[in-house]
Short mmCIF file of the C-alpha atoms (twelve columns), coordinates in Angstrom:
data_MODEL
# 
_entry.id   MODEL 
# 
loop_
_atom_site.group_PDB 
_atom_site.id 
_atom_site.type_symbol 
_atom_site.label_atom_id 
_atom_site.label_alt_id 
_atom_site.label_comp_id 
_atom_site.label_asym_id 
_atom_site.label_seq_id 
_atom_site.Cartn_x 
_atom_site.Cartn_y 
_atom_site.Cartn_z 
_atom_site.pdbx_PDB_model_num 
ATOM 1   C CA . MET A 1   -13.591 -29.628 -30.502 1 
ATOM 2   C CA . LYS A 2   -14.593 -28.121 -27.167 1 
ATOM 3   C CA . MET A 3   -11.800 -26.087 -25.583 1 
ATOM 4   C CA . PRO A 4   -11.096 -26.605 -21.862 1 
ATOM 5   C CA . VAL A 5   -12.284 -23.813 -19.582 1 
ATOM 6   C CA . LYS A 6   -9.486  -21.753 -18.106 1 
ATOM 7   C CA . GLU A 7   -10.087 -21.458 -14.398 1 
ATOM 8   C CA . LYS A 8   -7.577  -18.740 -13.578 1 
ATOM 9   C CA . LEU A 9   -5.105  -16.422 -15.274 1 
ATOM 10  C CA . THR A 10  -2.961  -13.524 -14.121 1 
ATOM 11  C CA . VAL A 11  -2.738  -10.000 -15.492 1 
ATOM 12  C CA . ARG A 12  0.288   -7.972  -14.467 1 
ATOM 13  C CA . ILE A 13  0.038   -4.212  -14.001 1 
ATOM 14  C CA . GLY A 14  2.992   -2.314  -12.609 1 
ATOM 15  C CA . ASP A 15  4.571   -4.606  -10.053 1 
ATOM 16  C CA . THR A 16  1.336   -6.378  -9.167  1 
ATOM 17  C CA . ASP A 17  -0.106  -9.605  -10.506 1 
ATOM 18  C CA . ILE A 18  -3.923  -9.608  -10.573 1 
ATOM 19  C CA . PRO A 19  -5.537  -13.070 -10.582 1 
ATOM 20  C CA . VAL A 20  -8.422  -13.329 -13.044 1 
ATOM 21  C CA . THR A 21  -10.824 -16.083 -12.026 1 
ATOM 22  C CA . ASN A 22  -13.192 -17.573 -14.616 1 
ATOM 23  C CA . PRO A 23  -11.487 -15.506 -17.327 1 
ATOM 24  C CA . ASP A 24  -13.722 -16.872 -20.108 1 
ATOM 25  C CA . LYS A 25  -16.997 -15.924 -18.406 1 
ATOM 26  C CA . TYR A 26  -18.869 -13.392 -20.534 1 
ATOM 27  C CA . LEU A 27  -19.753 -10.189 -18.686 1 
ATOM 28  C CA . TRP A 28  -21.335 -8.574  -21.747 1 
ATOM 29  C CA . PRO A 29  -22.495 -11.725 -23.572 1 
ATOM 30  C CA . ASP A 30  -23.907 -10.078 -26.696 1 
ATOM 31  C CA . GLU A 31  -20.692 -8.107  -27.136 1 
ATOM 32  C CA . ASN A 32  -18.488 -11.168 -26.471 1 
ATOM 33  C CA . ILE A 33  -16.636 -9.334  -23.702 1 
ATOM 34  C CA . SER A 34  -15.229 -11.877 -21.272 1 
ATOM 35  C CA . LYS A 35  -13.919 -11.121 -17.827 1 
ATOM 36  C CA . LEU A 36  -10.362 -11.349 -19.129 1 
ATOM 37  C CA . ASP A 37  -11.230 -8.910  -21.926 1 
ATOM 38  C CA . TYR A 38  -12.762 -6.558  -19.371 1 
ATOM 39  C CA . VAL A 39  -9.784  -6.629  -17.022 1 
ATOM 40  C CA . LYS A 40  -7.457  -5.887  -19.946 1 
ATOM 41  C CA . LYS A 41  -9.619  -2.915  -20.965 1 
ATOM 42  C CA . LEU A 42  -9.541  -1.682  -17.362 1 
ATOM 43  C CA . ALA A 43  -5.742  -1.782  -17.527 1 
ATOM 44  C CA . PHE A 44  -5.974  0.979   -20.142 1 
ATOM 45  C CA . LEU A 45  -8.803  2.870   -18.414 1 
ATOM 46  C CA . SER A 46  -7.425  2.655   -14.870 1 
ATOM 47  C CA . PRO A 47  -5.276  5.847   -14.968 1 
ATOM 48  C CA . PHE A 48  -8.309  7.815   -16.145 1 
ATOM 49  C CA . LEU A 49  -10.637 6.210   -13.606 1 
ATOM 50  C CA . LEU A 50  -8.159  6.946   -10.818 1 
ATOM 51  C CA . LYS A 51  -8.300  10.678  -11.609 1 
ATOM 52  C CA . TYR A 52  -11.946 10.676  -10.549 1 
ATOM 53  C CA . CYS A 53  -12.179 7.663   -8.203  1 
ATOM 54  C CA . GLY A 54  -8.787  7.856   -6.510  1 
ATOM 55  C CA . ASN A 55  -8.725  8.843   -2.851  1 
ATOM 56  C CA . ARG A 56  -12.527 8.736   -2.729  1 
ATOM 57  C CA . TYR A 57  -15.071 6.468   -1.094  1 
ATOM 58  C CA . LEU A 58  -15.899 4.096   -3.925  1 
ATOM 59  C CA . THR A 59  -19.176 2.305   -4.500  1 
ATOM 60  C CA . THR A 60  -19.227 -0.274  -7.273  1 
ATOM 61  C CA . ILE A 61  -22.008 -2.285  -8.885  1 
ATOM 62  C CA . ARG A 62  -21.157 -5.961  -9.218  1 
ATOM 63  C CA . TYR A 63  -22.529 -8.384  -11.795 1 
ATOM 64  C CA . PRO A 64  -21.007 -11.765 -10.899 1 
ATOM 65  C CA . ASN A 65  -22.712 -13.455 -13.847 1 
ATOM 66  C CA . GLY A 66  -22.558 -10.586 -16.310 1 
ATOM 67  C CA . ILE A 67  -25.052 -7.882  -17.191 1 
ATOM 68  C CA . THR A 68  -27.873 -10.362 -17.778 1 
ATOM 69  C CA . GLY A 69  -27.564 -11.718 -14.220 1 
ATOM 70  C CA . LYS A 70  -28.330 -10.334 -10.805 1 
ATOM 71  C CA . SER A 71  -26.394 -7.344  -9.501  1 
ATOM 72  C CA . PHE A 72  -25.767 -5.610  -6.204  1 
ATOM 73  C CA . TYR A 73  -24.222 -2.403  -4.910  1 
ATOM 74  C CA . GLN A 74  -20.882 -2.998  -3.205  1 
ATOM 75  C CA . LYS A 75  -20.196 -0.292  -0.651  1 
ATOM 76  C CA . SER A 76  -18.183 -2.169  1.959   1 
ATOM 77  C CA . CYS A 77  -14.792 -3.403  0.798   1 
ATOM 78  C CA . PRO A 78  -15.070 -7.032  -0.383  1 
ATOM 79  C CA . GLU A 79  -13.306 -9.642  1.722   1 
ATOM 80  C CA . PRO A 80  -10.835 -11.205 1.580   1 
ATOM 81  C CA . LYS A 81  -8.756  -8.428  0.092   1 
ATOM 82  C CA . PRO A 82  -5.073  -8.194  -0.810  1 
ATOM 83  C CA . ASP A 83  -2.791  -6.161  1.438   1 
ATOM 84  C CA . TYR A 84  -2.396  -3.380  -1.120  1 
ATOM 85  C CA . ILE A 85  -6.104  -2.471  -1.063  1 
ATOM 86  C CA . GLN A 86  -6.725  0.491   1.226   1 
ATOM 87  C CA . THR A 87  -10.027 1.276   2.876   1 
ATOM 88  C CA . GLY A 88  -11.584 4.293   4.534   1 
ATOM 89  C CA . GLN A 89  -14.561 4.640   6.835   1 
ATOM 90  C CA . LEU A 90  -17.491 6.937   6.115   1 
ATOM 91  C CA . GLU A 91  -20.166 6.680   8.779   1 
ATOM 92  C CA . SER A 92  -20.362 2.916   9.449   1 
ATOM 93  C CA . THR A 93  -19.096 1.690   6.071   1 
ATOM 94  C CA . HIS A 94  -15.528 0.744   5.161   1 
ATOM 95  C CA . TYR A 95  -15.150 1.641   1.500   1 
ATOM 96  C CA . VAL A 96  -12.400 0.793   -0.967  1 
ATOM 97  C CA . ILE A 97  -10.181 3.862   -1.437  1 
ATOM 98  C CA . PRO A 98  -8.516  3.334   -4.844  1 
ATOM 99  C CA . LYS A 99  -4.878  4.340   -4.990  1 
ATOM 100 C CA . SER A 100 -3.390  2.452   -7.948  1 
ATOM 101 C CA . PRO A 101 -4.351  0.749   -11.229 1 
ATOM 102 C CA . ALA A 102 -4.016  -2.610  -9.460  1 
ATOM 103 C CA . ASP A 103 -6.932  -1.638  -7.218  1 
ATOM 104 C CA . ILE A 104 -9.136  -1.029  -10.253 1 
ATOM 105 C CA . LEU A 105 -8.183  -4.354  -11.850 1 
ATOM 106 C CA . TRP A 106 -8.773  -6.237  -8.596  1 
ATOM 107 C CA . LEU A 107 -12.298 -4.818  -8.536  1 
ATOM 108 C CA . GLY A 108 -12.694 -5.723  -12.205 1 
ATOM 109 C CA . ASN A 109 -11.949 -9.359  -11.448 1 
ATOM 110 C CA . LEU A 110 -14.790 -9.223  -8.914  1 
ATOM 111 C CA . ALA A 111 -17.076 -8.210  -11.802 1 
ATOM 112 C CA . CYS A 112 -17.423 -4.641  -10.583 1 
ATOM 113 C CA . LEU A 113 -18.745 -3.214  -13.847 1 
ATOM 114 C CA . GLU A 114 -19.572 0.303   -12.650 1 
ATOM 115 C CA . PHE A 115 -17.577 2.772   -10.550 1 
ATOM 116 C CA . HIS A 116 -19.458 5.405   -8.555  1 
ATOM 117 C CA . PRO A 117 -17.140 7.544   -6.393  1 
ATOM 118 C CA . SER A 118 -18.107 9.970   -3.659  1 
ATOM 119 C CA . LEU A 119 -18.284 13.596  -4.738  1 
ATOM 120 C CA . HIS A 120 -15.588 14.518  -2.218  1 
ATOM 121 C CA . VAL A 121 -12.190 13.105  -1.392  1 
ATOM 122 C CA . VAL A 122 -11.372 11.200  1.777   1 
ATOM 123 C CA . ASP A 123 -11.485 13.259  4.974   1 
ATOM 124 C CA . SER A 124 -12.953 16.315  3.248   1 
ATOM 125 C CA . MET A 125 -16.375 17.890  3.638   1 
ATOM 126 C CA . GLN A 126 -15.987 19.958  0.460   1 
ATOM 127 C CA . PRO A 127 -17.052 18.988  -3.051  1 
ATOM 128 C CA . ALA A 128 -14.247 18.030  -5.418  1 
ATOM 129 C CA . GLU A 129 -16.215 19.195  -8.456  1 
ATOM 130 C CA . TRP A 130 -19.759 20.229  -9.308  1 
ATOM 131 C CA . ILE A 131 -22.032 18.057  -11.442 1 
ATOM 132 C CA . ILE A 132 -25.496 18.787  -12.804 1 
ATOM 133 C CA . ASP A 133 -27.335 15.539  -13.520 1 
ATOM 134 C CA . MET A 134 -29.887 15.384  -16.346 1 
ATOM 135 C CA . ASP A 135 -32.154 12.347  -16.713 1 
ATOM 136 C CA . PRO A 136 -34.732 11.722  -19.430 1 
ATOM 137 C CA . THR A 137 -38.125 10.541  -18.221 1 
ATOM 138 C CA . SER A 138 -39.152 9.019   -21.529 1 
ATOM 139 C CA . PRO A 139 -37.254 7.970   -24.681 1 
ATOM 140 C CA . ASP A 140 -39.846 9.995   -26.599 1 
ATOM 141 C CA . GLY A 141 -39.193 13.138  -24.550 1 
ATOM 142 C CA . PRO A 142 -37.224 16.262  -25.506 1 
ATOM 143 C CA . ASP A 143 -33.880 15.884  -27.225 1 
ATOM 144 C CA . MET A 144 -31.170 15.357  -24.612 1 
ATOM 145 C CA . ALA A 145 -28.379 16.978  -26.605 1 
ATOM 146 C CA . GLU A 146 -30.402 20.117  -27.265 1 
ATOM 147 C CA . ALA A 147 -31.467 20.315  -23.617 1 
ATOM 148 C CA . ALA A 148 -27.918 19.926  -22.314 1 
ATOM 149 C CA . CYS A 149 -26.702 22.627  -24.691 1 
ATOM 150 C CA . LEU A 150 -29.351 24.993  -23.313 1 
ATOM 151 C CA . VAL A 151 -28.028 24.418  -19.792 1 
ATOM 152 C CA . GLY A 152 -24.476 24.852  -21.068 1 
ATOM 153 C CA . GLU A 153 -25.397 28.191  -22.644 1 
ATOM 154 C CA . LEU A 154 -26.788 29.434  -19.331 1 
ATOM 155 C CA . LEU A 155 -23.628 28.362  -17.520 1 
ATOM 156 C CA . THR A 156 -21.549 30.225  -20.088 1 
ATOM 157 C CA . GLN A 157 -23.661 33.344  -19.521 1 
ATOM 158 C CA . LEU A 158 -22.874 32.984  -15.827 1 
ATOM 159 C CA . GLN A 159 -19.174 32.697  -16.771 1 
ATOM 160 C CA . ILE A 160 -19.041 29.088  -15.600 1 
ATOM 161 C CA . HIS A 161 -16.852 26.778  -17.683 1 
ATOM 162 C CA . SER A 162 -18.322 23.296  -18.083 1 
ATOM 163 C CA . ILE A 163 -18.170 20.128  -20.146 1 
ATOM 164 C CA . PRO A 164 -20.890 17.542  -20.812 1 
ATOM 165 C CA . LYS A 165 -20.369 13.841  -20.363 1 
ATOM 166 C CA . THR A 166 -22.548 10.886  -21.138 1 
ATOM 167 C CA . SER A 167 -23.721 9.107   -18.012 1 
ATOM 168 C CA . GLY A 168 -23.155 5.897   -19.948 1 
ATOM 169 C CA . ALA A 169 -26.859 5.164   -19.650 1 
ATOM 170 C CA . THR A 170 -29.519 7.519   -21.031 1 
ATOM 171 C CA . GLY A 171 -28.606 10.712  -19.208 1 
ATOM 172 C CA . ILE A 172 -26.123 13.528  -19.539 1 
ATOM 173 C CA . GLN A 173 -24.121 15.046  -16.700 1 
ATOM 174 C CA . ILE A 174 -22.609 18.497  -16.922 1 
ATOM 175 C CA . TYR A 175 -19.229 18.508  -15.211 1 
ATOM 176 C CA . ILE A 176 -17.808 21.716  -13.729 1 
ATOM 177 C CA . PRO A 177 -14.217 21.608  -12.399 1 
ATOM 178 C CA . ILE A 178 -13.964 23.911  -9.372  1 
ATOM 179 C CA . GLU A 179 -11.419 25.346  -7.010  1 
ATOM 180 C CA . GLN A 180 -11.846 24.402  -3.378  1 
ATOM 181 C CA . GLY A 181 -14.101 26.762  -1.508  1 
ATOM 182 C CA . PRO A 182 -17.839 26.291  -2.026  1 
ATOM 183 C CA . SER A 183 -19.769 23.937  0.213   1 
ATOM 184 C CA . PHE A 184 -22.232 21.298  -0.907  1 
ATOM 185 C CA . GLU A 185 -25.022 23.484  0.457   1 
ATOM 186 C CA . GLN A 186 -23.893 26.479  -1.620  1 
ATOM 187 C CA . LEU A 187 -23.697 24.371  -4.774  1 
ATOM 188 C CA . ARG A 188 -27.159 22.966  -4.100  1 
ATOM 189 C CA . VAL A 189 -28.543 26.507  -3.873  1 
ATOM 190 C CA . LEU A 190 -26.774 27.365  -7.134  1 
ATOM 191 C CA . GLY A 191 -28.043 24.179  -8.763  1 
ATOM 192 C CA . GLN A 192 -31.589 24.901  -7.646  1 
ATOM 193 C CA . PHE A 193 -31.360 28.434  -9.063  1 
ATOM 194 C CA . ILE A 194 -30.218 27.100  -12.455 1 
ATOM 195 C CA . ALA A 195 -32.777 24.288  -12.518 1 
ATOM 196 C CA . GLU A 196 -35.683 26.592  -11.611 1 
ATOM 197 C CA . PHE A 197 -34.552 29.146  -14.201 1 
ATOM 198 C CA . MET A 198 -34.455 26.460  -16.917 1 
ATOM 199 C CA . VAL A 199 -37.897 25.173  -15.942 1 
ATOM 200 C CA . THR A 200 -39.293 28.700  -16.085 1 
ATOM 201 C CA . LYS A 201 -37.696 29.486  -19.443 1 
ATOM 202 C CA . HIS A 202 -38.255 26.056  -21.042 1 
ATOM 203 C CA . PRO A 203 -41.278 24.528  -19.261 1 
ATOM 204 C CA . ARG A 204 -41.889 21.983  -22.029 1 
ATOM 205 C CA . ILE A 205 -38.361 20.592  -21.760 1 
ATOM 206 C CA . PHE A 206 -37.327 20.584  -18.094 1 
ATOM 207 C CA . THR A 207 -38.769 19.584  -14.746 1 
ATOM 208 C CA . ILE A 208 -37.588 19.434  -11.161 1 
ATOM 209 C CA . GLU A 209 -40.383 17.100  -10.035 1 
ATOM 210 C CA . ARG A 210 -38.769 14.346  -7.986  1 
ATOM 211 C CA . MET A 211 -41.570 11.811  -8.533  1 
ATOM 212 C CA . THR A 212 -41.276 10.178  -11.937 1 
ATOM 213 C CA . LYS A 213 -45.047 9.998   -12.288 1 
ATOM 214 C CA . ASP A 214 -45.243 13.794  -12.076 1 
ATOM 215 C CA . ARG A 215 -42.635 14.523  -14.765 1 
ATOM 216 C CA . GLY A 216 -44.561 13.680  -17.903 1 
ATOM 217 C CA . ASP A 217 -41.949 13.196  -20.629 1 
ATOM 218 C CA . LYS A 218 -39.722 16.074  -19.506 1 
ATOM 219 C CA . ILE A 219 -36.036 15.984  -18.638 1 
ATOM 220 C CA . TYR A 220 -35.350 15.946  -14.914 1 
ATOM 221 C CA . LEU A 221 -32.739 18.412  -13.689 1 
ATOM 222 C CA . ASP A 222 -31.434 16.731  -10.558 1 
ATOM 223 C CA . TYR A 223 -29.632 19.290  -8.409  1 
ATOM 224 C CA . LEU A 224 -30.154 17.204  -5.250  1 
ATOM 225 C CA . GLN A 225 -27.864 14.260  -6.086  1 
ATOM 226 C CA . HIS A 226 -24.735 16.394  -5.720  1 
ATOM 227 C CA . TRP A 227 -24.281 16.064  -1.962  1 
ATOM 228 C CA . TYR A 228 -21.919 14.819  0.710   1 
ATOM 229 C CA . GLY A 229 -21.838 11.019  0.833   1 
ATOM 230 C CA . LYS A 230 -23.752 10.596  -2.428  1 
ATOM 231 C CA . THR A 231 -22.264 9.262   -5.671  1 
ATOM 232 C CA . LEU A 232 -22.501 9.686   -9.427  1 
ATOM 233 C CA . ALA A 233 -21.089 7.610   -12.262 1 
ATOM 234 C CA . SER A 234 -17.413 8.413   -12.690 1 
ATOM 235 C CA . PRO A 235 -16.007 9.717   -15.934 1 
ATOM 236 C CA . TYR A 236 -14.772 6.685   -17.878 1 
ATOM 237 C CA . THR A 237 -16.702 4.122   -15.882 1 
ATOM 238 C CA . PRO A 238 -18.168 1.319   -17.976 1 
ATOM 239 C CA . ARG A 239 -21.889 0.793   -17.530 1 
ATOM 240 C CA . ALA A 240 -23.673 -2.551  -17.300 1 
ATOM 241 C CA . LYS A 241 -25.837 -1.859  -20.343 1 
ATOM 242 C CA . PRO A 242 -26.122 -3.426  -23.792 1 
ATOM 243 C CA . GLY A 243 -23.330 -2.217  -26.037 1 
ATOM 244 C CA . ALA A 244 -20.875 -1.859  -23.101 1 
ATOM 245 C CA . PRO A 245 -21.139 1.957   -22.964 1 
ATOM 246 C CA . VAL A 246 -18.606 4.099   -21.123 1 
ATOM 247 C CA . SER A 247 -19.351 7.428   -19.426 1 
ATOM 248 C CA . THR A 248 -17.481 9.792   -21.725 1 
ATOM 249 C CA . PRO A 249 -16.769 13.553  -21.680 1 
ATOM 250 C CA . LEU A 250 -17.725 15.294  -24.928 1 
ATOM 251 C CA . ALA A 251 -16.938 18.635  -26.504 1 
ATOM 252 C CA . TRP A 252 -19.942 20.969  -26.623 1 
ATOM 253 C CA . ASP A 253 -19.855 21.196  -30.420 1 
ATOM 254 C CA . GLU A 254 -19.673 17.401  -30.564 1 
ATOM 255 C CA . LEU A 255 -22.762 17.075  -28.378 1 
ATOM 256 C CA . ALA A 256 -24.620 19.607  -30.527 1 
ATOM 257 C CA . LEU A 257 -24.421 17.157  -33.434 1 
ATOM 258 C CA . GLY A 258 -26.528 14.640  -31.509 1 
ATOM 259 C CA . PHE A 259 -26.527 12.255  -28.568 1 
ATOM 260 C CA . ASP A 260 -25.987 8.531   -28.919 1 
ATOM 261 C CA . PRO A 261 -24.452 7.122   -25.716 1 
ATOM 262 C CA . LYS A 262 -23.867 3.730   -27.332 1 
ATOM 263 C CA . ARG A 263 -21.278 5.330   -29.612 1 
ATOM 264 C CA . TYR A 264 -18.924 5.653   -26.639 1 
ATOM 265 C CA . ASN A 265 -18.125 2.163   -25.397 1 
ATOM 266 C CA . LEU A 266 -15.443 -0.299  -24.352 1 
ATOM 267 C CA . PHE A 267 -14.570 -0.909  -27.998 1 
ATOM 268 C CA . THR A 268 -14.101 2.760   -28.944 1 
ATOM 269 C CA . ILE A 269 -12.896 4.486   -25.768 1 
ATOM 270 C CA . GLU A 270 -9.217  3.544   -26.082 1 
ATOM 271 C CA . GLU A 271 -8.832  5.081   -29.541 1 
ATOM 272 C CA . ARG A 272 -10.780 8.163   -28.460 1 
ATOM 273 C CA . LEU A 273 -8.628  8.752   -25.387 1 
ATOM 274 C CA . THR A 274 -5.443  8.083   -27.357 1 
ATOM 275 C CA . GLN A 275 -6.441  10.687  -29.939 1 
ATOM 276 C CA . LEU A 276 -8.150  13.318  -27.780 1 
ATOM 277 C CA . GLY A 277 -6.983  12.693  -24.228 1 
ATOM 278 C CA . ASP A 278 -9.219  13.524  -21.282 1 
ATOM 279 C CA . LEU A 279 -11.359 16.472  -22.421 1 
ATOM 280 C CA . ILE A 280 -12.032 17.445  -18.810 1 
ATOM 281 C CA . ASP A 281 -8.384  18.550  -18.655 1 
ATOM 282 C CA . ASP A 282 -9.269  21.323  -21.114 1 
ATOM 283 C CA . VAL A 283 -11.634 22.951  -18.620 1 
ATOM 284 C CA . PRO A 284 -9.838  24.968  -15.924 1 
ATOM 285 C CA . LYS A 285 -10.752 24.716  -12.271 1 
ATOM 286 C CA . GLN A 286 -12.615 27.869  -11.360 1 
ATOM 287 C CA . SER A 287 -13.842 29.863  -8.427  1 
ATOM 288 C CA . LEU A 288 -17.611 30.031  -8.141  1 
ATOM 289 C CA . SER A 289 -17.621 32.555  -5.305  1 
ATOM 290 C CA . GLU A 290 -18.853 35.455  -7.447  1 
ATOM 291 C CA . VAL A 291 -21.780 33.589  -8.986  1 
ATOM 292 C CA . ILE A 292 -22.671 32.103  -5.588  1 
ATOM 293 C CA . ARG A 293 -22.814 35.641  -4.139  1 
ATOM 294 C CA . PHE A 294 -24.968 36.733  -7.097  1 
ATOM 295 C CA . VAL A 295 -27.445 33.888  -6.561  1 
ATOM 296 C CA . SER A 296 -27.521 34.496  -2.798  1 
ATOM 297 C CA . ARG A 297 -28.437 38.152  -3.399  1 
ATOM 298 C CA . HIS A 298 -31.039 37.144  -5.961  1 
ATOM 299 C CA . LYS A 299 -32.756 34.678  -3.636  1 
ATOM 300 C CA . SER A 300 -32.682 36.907  -0.555  1 
# 
């Protein structure tokens, strides 16, 4: 017997009711994750997402018909919007500025499957953290886990505390919590220094060639993406990929055992966070002033 399609349901979070339209529509069809399933999973993830998306200019990627359908980047706040959704202007765009779990669930109902926040908070010109982005050029290229650990070892030698996280796709991002102080320009100089050092020391593994055609099968160390107004995938954002992966922080010894981003997904993330908490909390915010001065002297 064919069940009637539910046109609309409501999910309550805090004091707010979030309408869920087309709740039975599959957003990850092969994983049988419906929109209602997704919004419920976001209810658990929303406090973690807000730590890294809250009070920032948020870009989302929307998949109205699920990951097998067409998608588009949503920078401007969707309209109409409820009164509780706050916006902020950066240049000519009015972005959603998430403030509460209800904001995240409202975006989830719009089939926003990925959350990409600005790298600075609202009304600030300073970076909120520092992230080194690593992207494989080829699935047959160097081992991503081994490569990330090499970068992590260099950071440790520079007395920089860091933690790797899966991008949720094929890459790894190295996340460095920082105290306020350095500018985006200073962090770009530092990132360039580290990337060039890794290319010199491990030329068969790393590249800083921007054009994909010039990279061979090497891993691209992208020190340019970390900049004012740019975005990167937030910790704990789902990704619109098969398997419903989630961008997940890892312990260094965990990463050393191997890298399989599909292991960290919407089915496993709740248990992981319940057991381990947010591993980024274990890394203290740090001043980078001394290492920035060292690199400035080295390059001058």
